[in-house]
Amino acid sequence: MTVAKPRVVVVGAGIIGLGIARDLAHRGFGVVVADPDPSRGATRVAAGMLAPVAEARWGDERLLPLALESARRWPGFAEELANESGADLDFHSDGILLAAVDADDRSVVEDLQVLHERNHLRTTVLDRSEVRDLEPALSPSVHLGILTHGDMAVDPRRVGAAMRACLPRLGVEVAASRVEAVETDAGRARGVVLDDGRSLASAAVVVTAGAWTPGIAGIPEDALPPVRPVKGQILRLRGEPLLDRPVHAFVHGNPVYLVPRSDGELVVGATQEEMGFDTRPTGRGVYELLRDAIAVVPEVAELELAEVSVGFRPGTPDNLPIIGESRVSGLWFATGHHRNGILLTPVTVSVVADGLTTGTMPREFLPYSPTWPVRRAPMMVPT
Ligand code: GLY
């Protein structure tokens, strides 16, 4: 006799929630995903740089082991998903070019070079002519580059669509409903209440609602992750392909990245603004992104501006994600991924799916857990 695995409700259908649902369904769990607008949150907006090296920063070294581990898993994760769904994810593994425009930008990039060396990250430093041999569309003002060999890129919209395409075959229901509340009883999660009035009982609830996590009622205050929205404006342009790989540049002190897709789309991002859930694209946001992108690749000025979008990264006080079971038994979180949600998807998916299957977390992932004592103490829930 086979014993049915319990039901899990996943709150949020970004690629982390969908990935967890897919993995759990493969393991025989019954899964319902609830989201009023599947894959329309940060997944829809993100550029999809998988850049543990190009986006490594001084002060965020505690993120690096998790980021590198997830990057290691991306090629296999993408291949498996592409095979299962039949979709092309526009996955690229040609590295990312870090570029500097003026002398101050050069010293920022040189500081990053020290960070790379200290952490034994594989890079090649390129001078003015070498950067243009690699990417001929770059402006002559780019005078230093670092090619980060292990970095990659993927189209998050395609990943979300591919995951959704797999779910019906696996028996996963995606409910286009908002979770109003998590239901708990005697220190245990018992299920959720949807905005259509339905109650879904479950053995576990996994909240993957990104910046929207604090808006879910019913989570005891001492278990609520301290997540805040960090606004990002991002552009999508179309035309002749200009770049072979993403370029992450510093332009007179401002960071800007340009991520090419195979179909000629170029994603230019992104502002970083502490504005709460302000959904407005602004003149300044669009102006600064275009100004800096054109300084790096002058022909960007000739492309069609196809889309301006606004997204909300789930920021945390210590810039680390929150992955694992909370103080409320059966209530799991996979949120707070800030600038790295797409990169951290494979590792987050397997930490949560393994955790729900075995009831434990491997030691190396405990520092990212919501109950890890060192991080619990100084965290503050934003008002
Ligand atoms: N990781 C890119 C961003 O958050 O804008």
PDB file of N, CA, C and O and ligand atoms in Angstrom, residues 49 55 257 269-272 313 338-340, ligand 1:
ATOM      1  N   MET A  49      20.177  37.957 -14.377  1.00  0.00           N
ATOM      2  CA  MET A  49      21.616  37.708 -14.243  1.00  0.00           C
ATOM      3  C   MET A  49      21.815  36.682 -13.143  1.00  0.00           C
ATOM      4  O   MET A  49      21.212  36.797 -12.065  1.00  0.00           O
ATOM      5  N   GLU A  55      28.073  40.260  -9.045  1.00  0.00           N
ATOM      6  CA  GLU A  55      27.301  41.033  -8.067  1.00  0.00           C
ATOM      7  C   GLU A  55      27.799  40.819  -6.631  1.00  0.00           C
ATOM      8  O   GLU A  55      27.131  41.259  -5.688  1.00  0.00           O
ATOM      9  N   TYR A 257      23.248  47.663 -15.365  1.00  0.00           N
ATOM     10  CA  TYR A 257      23.540  46.413 -16.079  1.00  0.00           C
ATOM     11  C   TYR A 257      22.699  46.311 -17.337  1.00  0.00           C
ATOM     12  O   TYR A 257      21.592  46.858 -17.423  1.00  0.00           O
ATOM     13  N   GLY A 269      18.922  47.555 -16.263  1.00  0.00           N
ATOM     14  CA  GLY A 269      18.440  47.791 -14.904  1.00  0.00           C
ATOM     15  C   GLY A 269      19.552  48.295 -14.017  1.00  0.00           C
ATOM     16  O   GLY A 269      20.691  48.409 -14.423  1.00  0.00           O
ATOM     17  N   ALA A 270      19.213  48.484 -12.852  1.00  0.00           N
ATOM     18  CA  ALA A 270      17.904  48.758 -12.299  1.00  0.00           C
ATOM     19  C   ALA A 270      18.103  49.755 -11.178  1.00  0.00           C
ATOM     20  O   ALA A 270      19.167  49.799 -10.551  1.00  0.00           O
ATOM     21  N   THR A 271      17.091  50.590 -10.978  1.00  0.00           N
ATOM     22  CA  THR A 271      17.187  51.511  -9.847  1.00  0.00           C
ATOM     23  C   THR A 271      17.040  50.717  -8.555  1.00  0.00           C
ATOM     24  O   THR A 271      16.553  49.579  -8.555  1.00  0.00           O
ATOM     25  N   GLN A 272      17.444  51.321  -7.481  1.00  0.00           N
ATOM     26  CA  GLN A 272      17.291  50.685  -6.169  1.00  0.00           C
ATOM     27  C   GLN A 272      16.777  51.779  -5.241  1.00  0.00           C
ATOM     28  O   GLN A 272      17.517  52.683  -4.888  1.00  0.00           O
ATOM     29  N   ARG A 313      12.029  44.163  -4.825  1.00  0.00           N
ATOM     30  CA  ARG A 313      12.882  43.115  -4.270  1.00  0.00           C
ATOM     31  C   ARG A 313      12.525  42.951  -2.801  1.00  0.00           C
ATOM     32  O   ARG A 313      12.292  43.962  -2.121  1.00  0.00           O
ATOM     33  N   HIS A 338      16.116  39.483  -1.895  1.00  0.00           N
ATOM     34  CA  HIS A 338      16.601  40.805  -2.288  1.00  0.00           C
ATOM     35  C   HIS A 338      17.039  40.839  -3.753  1.00  0.00           C
ATOM     36  O   HIS A 338      16.216  40.634  -4.619  1.00  0.00           O
ATOM     37  N   ARG A 339      18.328  41.067  -4.035  1.00  0.00           N
ATOM     38  CA  ARG A 339      18.776  41.222  -5.429  1.00  0.00           C
ATOM     39  C   ARG A 339      19.077  39.881  -6.100  1.00  0.00           C
ATOM     40  O   ARG A 339      19.557  39.856  -7.231  1.00  0.00           O
ATOM     41  N   ASN A 340      18.800  38.780  -5.400  1.00  0.00           N
ATOM     42  CA  ASN A 340      19.326  37.495  -5.873  1.00  0.00           C
ATOM     43  C   ASN A 340      18.293  36.385  -5.989  1.00  0.00           C
ATOM     44  O   ASN A 340      18.642  35.207  -5.911  1.00  0.00           O
TER      45      ASN A 340
HETATM   46  N1  GLY B   1      20.209  41.611  -9.215  1.00  0.00           N
HETATM   47  C1  GLY B   1      19.816  42.704  -9.948  1.00  0.00           C
HETATM   48  C2  GLY B   1      18.889  43.635  -9.260  1.00  0.00           C
HETATM   49  O1  GLY B   1      18.384  43.336  -8.191  1.00  0.00           O
HETATM   50  O2  GLY B   1      18.656  44.699  -9.784  1.00  0.00           O
END
